[in-house]
Amino acid sequence: MKRLATAIWKGGPRAGEGTVSTASGVFNNVLFTASTADHDDFPCTCPSEMLAAAAGSCVALMVAKELATARIRPDHVRSDTELEIVEHANTWKILGLKVKVHVGVGEIDEIAFHKAIKRAKLGCAISNALKCPIAVEVEVETRAAAI
């Protein structure tokens, strides 16, 4: 399986801007800059934000996949992902990712659930490609039993 994205950058590294598009068409000339901090009045993204979104969505998908394999049917799987990046010696370094996963489920087999979460973390292709610490925290949101 191959995926294709095209990014075009115009201008200098700090004052310029770019667009990113994907072959699927879901991203079509999406504006990105070096950082979103200076652009609160003009919505755009940045590479580190797109990476956080990619990692979070991959973890959520893998959690759903592994729970299904364990015959656990969640109402939802939501991930909130924080990527920490710093500039050091004229380069950028990702210090780590924190992924908080919220899973809505009823009664579960705790052992099967935690094994599925561990497999999901190990199976995430985006996380595996990164060379930084990745913390995954899971919060179970239990649904009320039907009366």
PDB file of C-alpha atoms in Angstrom:
ATOM      1  CA  MET A   1       0.000   0.000   0.000  1.00  0.00           C
ATOM      2  CA  LYS A   2       1.319   3.429  -0.905  1.00  0.00           C
ATOM      3  CA  ARG A   3      -0.037   6.841   0.029  1.00  0.00           C
ATOM      4  CA  LEU A   4       0.712  10.085  -1.770  1.00  0.00           C
ATOM      5  CA  ALA A   5       0.772  13.661  -0.538  1.00  0.00           C
ATOM      6  CA  THR A   6       2.116  16.780  -2.221  1.00  0.00           C
ATOM      7  CA  ALA A   7       3.423  19.809  -0.333  1.00  0.00           C
ATOM      8  CA  ILE A   8       4.377  23.118  -1.934  1.00  0.00           C
ATOM      9  CA  TRP A   9       6.280  25.784   0.041  1.00  0.00           C
ATOM     10  CA  LYS A  10       6.685  29.406  -1.074  1.00  0.00           C
ATOM     11  CA  GLY A  11       8.886  31.981   0.623  1.00  0.00           C
ATOM     12  CA  GLY A  12      11.365  31.783   3.466  1.00  0.00           C
ATOM     13  CA  PRO A  13      11.184  29.298   6.311  1.00  0.00           C
ATOM     14  CA  ARG A  14       9.572  31.717   8.782  1.00  0.00           C
ATOM     15  CA  ALA A  15       7.674  34.157   6.569  1.00  0.00           C
ATOM     16  CA  GLY A  16       6.560  31.730   3.890  1.00  0.00           C
ATOM     17  CA  GLU A  17       3.586  29.443   3.629  1.00  0.00           C
ATOM     18  CA  GLY A  18       2.685  26.241   1.940  1.00  0.00           C
ATOM     19  CA  THR A  19      -0.145  24.019   0.845  1.00  0.00           C
ATOM     20  CA  VAL A  20      -0.536  20.296   1.239  1.00  0.00           C
ATOM     21  CA  SER A  21      -2.794  18.000  -0.763  1.00  0.00           C
ATOM     22  CA  THR A  22      -3.420  14.265  -0.650  1.00  0.00           C
ATOM     23  CA  ALA A  23      -4.201  11.906  -3.494  1.00  0.00           C
ATOM     24  CA  SER A  24      -7.530  11.074  -1.831  1.00  0.00           C
ATOM     25  CA  GLY A  25      -8.549  14.726  -2.160  1.00  0.00           C
ATOM     26  CA  VAL A  26      -9.451  14.995   1.520  1.00  0.00           C
ATOM     27  CA  PHE A  27      -6.642  17.536   1.933  1.00  0.00           C
ATOM     28  CA  ASN A  28      -6.751  19.857  -1.052  1.00  0.00           C
ATOM     29  CA  ASN A  29      -4.433  22.841  -0.891  1.00  0.00           C
ATOM     30  CA  VAL A  30      -4.628  22.966   2.915  1.00  0.00           C
ATOM     31  CA  LEU A  31      -2.604  25.953   4.119  1.00  0.00           C
ATOM     32  CA  PHE A  32       0.332  25.272   6.432  1.00  0.00           C
ATOM     33  CA  THR A  33       3.061  27.394   7.972  1.00  0.00           C
ATOM     34  CA  ALA A  34       6.088  26.802  10.154  1.00  0.00           C
ATOM     35  CA  SER A  35       3.931  27.326  13.251  1.00  0.00           C
ATOM     36  CA  THR A  36       0.273  28.055  13.998  1.00  0.00           C
ATOM     37  CA  ALA A  37       1.147  30.310  16.957  1.00  0.00           C
ATOM     38  CA  ASP A  38       1.363  33.468  14.833  1.00  0.00           C
ATOM     39  CA  HIS A  39      -1.773  32.763  12.832  1.00  0.00           C
ATOM     40  CA  ASP A  40      -4.661  32.761  15.291  1.00  0.00           C
ATOM     41  CA  ASP A  41      -6.666  35.054  13.010  1.00  0.00           C
ATOM     42  CA  PHE A  42      -5.999  32.963   9.885  1.00  0.00           C
ATOM     43  CA  PRO A  43      -6.606  29.229  10.319  1.00  0.00           C
ATOM     44  CA  CYS A  44      -3.871  26.986   9.044  1.00  0.00           C
ATOM     45  CA  THR A  45      -1.919  23.984  10.228  1.00  0.00           C
ATOM     46  CA  CYS A  46       1.755  23.080  10.532  1.00  0.00           C
ATOM     47  CA  PRO A  47       3.730  19.870   9.965  1.00  0.00           C
ATOM     48  CA  SER A  48       3.941  19.019  13.681  1.00  0.00           C
ATOM     49  CA  GLU A  49       0.161  19.430  14.073  1.00  0.00           C
ATOM     50  CA  MET A  50      -0.416  17.166  11.069  1.00  0.00           C
ATOM     51  CA  LEU A  51       1.964  14.607  12.600  1.00  0.00           C
ATOM     52  CA  ALA A  52       0.076  14.722  15.925  1.00  0.00           C
ATOM     53  CA  ALA A  53      -3.186  14.186  14.018  1.00  0.00           C
ATOM     54  CA  ALA A  54      -1.692  11.285  12.053  1.00  0.00           C
ATOM     55  CA  ALA A  55      -0.351   9.584  15.182  1.00  0.00           C
ATOM     56  CA  GLY A  56      -3.570  10.101  17.144  1.00  0.00           C
ATOM     57  CA  SER A  57      -5.787   8.844  14.357  1.00  0.00           C
ATOM     58  CA  CYS A  58      -3.554   5.811  13.793  1.00  0.00           C
ATOM     59  CA  VAL A  59      -3.617   4.912  17.515  1.00  0.00           C
ATOM     60  CA  ALA A  60      -7.429   5.303  17.629  1.00  0.00           C
ATOM     61  CA  LEU A  61      -7.829   3.101  14.563  1.00  0.00           C
ATOM     62  CA  MET A  62      -5.493   0.450  15.963  1.00  0.00           C
ATOM     63  CA  VAL A  63      -7.318   0.464  19.319  1.00  0.00           C
ATOM     64  CA  ALA A  64     -10.635  -0.085  17.499  1.00  0.00           C
ATOM     65  CA  LYS A  65      -9.063  -2.879  15.413  1.00  0.00           C
ATOM     66  CA  GLU A  66      -7.518  -4.683  18.378  1.00  0.00           C
ATOM     67  CA  LEU A  67     -10.662  -4.346  20.487  1.00  0.00           C
ATOM     68  CA  ALA A  68     -12.672  -5.878  17.639  1.00  0.00           C
ATOM     69  CA  THR A  69     -10.177  -8.744  17.486  1.00  0.00           C
ATOM     70  CA  ALA A  70     -10.728  -9.243  21.237  1.00  0.00           C
ATOM     71  CA  ARG A  71     -14.506  -9.169  20.620  1.00  0.00           C
ATOM     72  CA  ILE A  72     -14.889  -5.952  22.609  1.00  0.00           C
ATOM     73  CA  ARG A  73     -17.296  -3.562  20.895  1.00  0.00           C
ATOM     74  CA  PRO A  74     -16.704   0.059  21.880  1.00  0.00           C
ATOM     75  CA  ASP A  75     -19.257   2.808  21.270  1.00  0.00           C
ATOM     76  CA  HIS A  76     -16.365   5.077  20.365  1.00  0.00           C
ATOM     77  CA  VAL A  77     -12.609   5.447  20.483  1.00  0.00           C
ATOM     78  CA  ARG A  78     -11.333   9.030  20.735  1.00  0.00           C
ATOM     79  CA  SER A  79      -7.715  10.103  20.968  1.00  0.00           C
ATOM     80  CA  ASP A  80      -6.315  13.418  22.154  1.00  0.00           C
ATOM     81  CA  THR A  81      -2.712  13.747  21.049  1.00  0.00           C
ATOM     82  CA  GLU A  82      -0.075  16.197  22.197  1.00  0.00           C
ATOM     83  CA  LEU A  83       3.216  16.425  20.333  1.00  0.00           C
ATOM     84  CA  GLU A  84       6.059  18.282  22.032  1.00  0.00           C
ATOM     85  CA  ILE A  85       8.643  19.778  19.699  1.00  0.00           C
ATOM     86  CA  VAL A  86      11.547  22.135  20.448  1.00  0.00           C
ATOM     87  CA  GLU A  87      14.107  24.002  18.412  1.00  0.00           C
ATOM     88  CA  HIS A  88      17.683  23.196  19.353  1.00  0.00           C
ATOM     89  CA  ALA A  89      20.898  24.132  17.527  1.00  0.00           C
ATOM     90  CA  ASN A  90      19.124  25.220  14.320  1.00  0.00           C
ATOM     91  CA  THR A  91      17.085  22.029  14.065  1.00  0.00           C
ATOM     92  CA  TRP A  92      13.803  20.748  15.443  1.00  0.00           C
ATOM     93  CA  LYS A  93      13.458  17.745  17.718  1.00  0.00           C
ATOM     94  CA  ILE A  94      10.297  15.943  18.744  1.00  0.00           C
ATOM     95  CA  LEU A  95      10.575  15.288  22.466  1.00  0.00           C
ATOM     96  CA  GLY A  96       7.604  12.980  22.592  1.00  0.00           C
ATOM     97  CA  LEU A  97       3.971  12.213  21.976  1.00  0.00           C
ATOM     98  CA  LYS A  98       1.270  11.835  24.598  1.00  0.00           C
ATOM     99  CA  VAL A  99      -1.840  10.070  23.364  1.00  0.00           C
ATOM    100  CA  LYS A 100      -4.853   9.899  25.648  1.00  0.00           C
ATOM    101  CA  VAL A 101      -7.360   7.390  24.353  1.00  0.00           C
ATOM    102  CA  HIS A 102     -10.981   7.471  25.529  1.00  0.00           C
ATOM    103  CA  VAL A 103     -12.876   4.237  24.943  1.00  0.00           C
ATOM    104  CA  GLY A 104     -16.635   3.990  25.477  1.00  0.00           C
ATOM    105  CA  VAL A 105     -17.527   0.419  26.428  1.00  0.00           C
ATOM    106  CA  GLY A 106     -19.861  -1.589  28.628  1.00  0.00           C
ATOM    107  CA  GLU A 107     -18.666  -4.448  30.782  1.00  0.00           C
ATOM    108  CA  ILE A 108     -15.366  -5.850  29.562  1.00  0.00           C
ATOM    109  CA  ASP A 109     -12.833  -8.540  30.264  1.00  0.00           C
ATOM    110  CA  GLU A 110     -10.087  -6.350  31.799  1.00  0.00           C
ATOM    111  CA  ILE A 111      -7.243  -8.666  30.819  1.00  0.00           C
ATOM    112  CA  ALA A 112      -8.377  -8.917  27.179  1.00  0.00           C
ATOM    113  CA  PHE A 113      -8.943  -5.167  27.080  1.00  0.00           C
ATOM    114  CA  HIS A 114      -5.433  -4.294  28.284  1.00  0.00           C
ATOM    115  CA  LYS A 115      -3.823  -6.845  25.977  1.00  0.00           C
ATOM    116  CA  ALA A 116      -5.704  -5.275  23.046  1.00  0.00           C
ATOM    117  CA  ILE A 117      -4.517  -1.776  24.049  1.00  0.00           C
ATOM    118  CA  LYS A 118      -0.909  -2.995  24.254  1.00  0.00           C
ATOM    119  CA  ARG A 119      -1.166  -4.609  20.792  1.00  0.00           C
ATOM    120  CA  ALA A 120      -2.682  -1.389  19.424  1.00  0.00           C
ATOM    121  CA  LYS A 121       0.229   0.719  20.688  1.00  0.00           C
ATOM    122  CA  LEU A 122       2.758  -1.722  19.252  1.00  0.00           C
ATOM    123  CA  GLY A 123       0.897  -1.950  15.930  1.00  0.00           C
ATOM    124  CA  CYS A 124       0.553   1.756  15.133  1.00  0.00           C
ATOM    125  CA  ALA A 125       2.577   2.371  11.959  1.00  0.00           C
ATOM    126  CA  ILE A 126       2.920   6.132  12.547  1.00  0.00           C
ATOM    127  CA  SER A 127       4.140   5.708  16.129  1.00  0.00           C
ATOM    128  CA  ASN A 128       6.551   2.981  15.041  1.00  0.00           C
ATOM    129  CA  ALA A 129       8.083   5.315  12.460  1.00  0.00           C
ATOM    130  CA  LEU A 130       8.895   7.983  15.033  1.00  0.00           C
ATOM    131  CA  LYS A 131      12.062   7.986  17.110  1.00  0.00           C
ATOM    132  CA  CYS A 132      10.679   9.598  20.226  1.00  0.00           C
ATOM    133  CA  PRO A 133       9.031   8.509  23.472  1.00  0.00           C
ATOM    134  CA  ILE A 134       5.327   7.767  23.069  1.00  0.00           C
ATOM    135  CA  ALA A 135       3.019   7.541  26.049  1.00  0.00           C
ATOM    136  CA  VAL A 136      -0.447   6.074  25.597  1.00  0.00           C
ATOM    137  CA  GLU A 137      -2.955   6.532  28.395  1.00  0.00           C
ATOM    138  CA  VAL A 138      -6.386   4.922  28.216  1.00  0.00           C
ATOM    139  CA  GLU A 139      -9.536   6.133  29.899  1.00  0.00           C
ATOM    140  CA  VAL A 140     -12.511   3.799  29.884  1.00  0.00           C
ATOM    141  CA  GLU A 141     -15.852   5.565  29.643  1.00  0.00           C
ATOM    142  CA  THR A 142     -18.401   2.994  30.779  1.00  0.00           C
ATOM    143  CA  ARG A 143     -21.902   3.168  29.424  1.00  0.00           C
ATOM    144  CA  ALA A 144     -24.831   2.578  31.736  1.00  0.00           C
ATOM    145  CA  ALA A 145     -26.342  -0.896  31.649  1.00  0.00           C
ATOM    146  CA  ALA A 146     -29.780  -1.128  30.045  1.00  0.00           C
ATOM    147  CA  ILE A 147     -32.613  -1.781  32.501  1.00  0.00           C
TER     148      ILE A 147
END
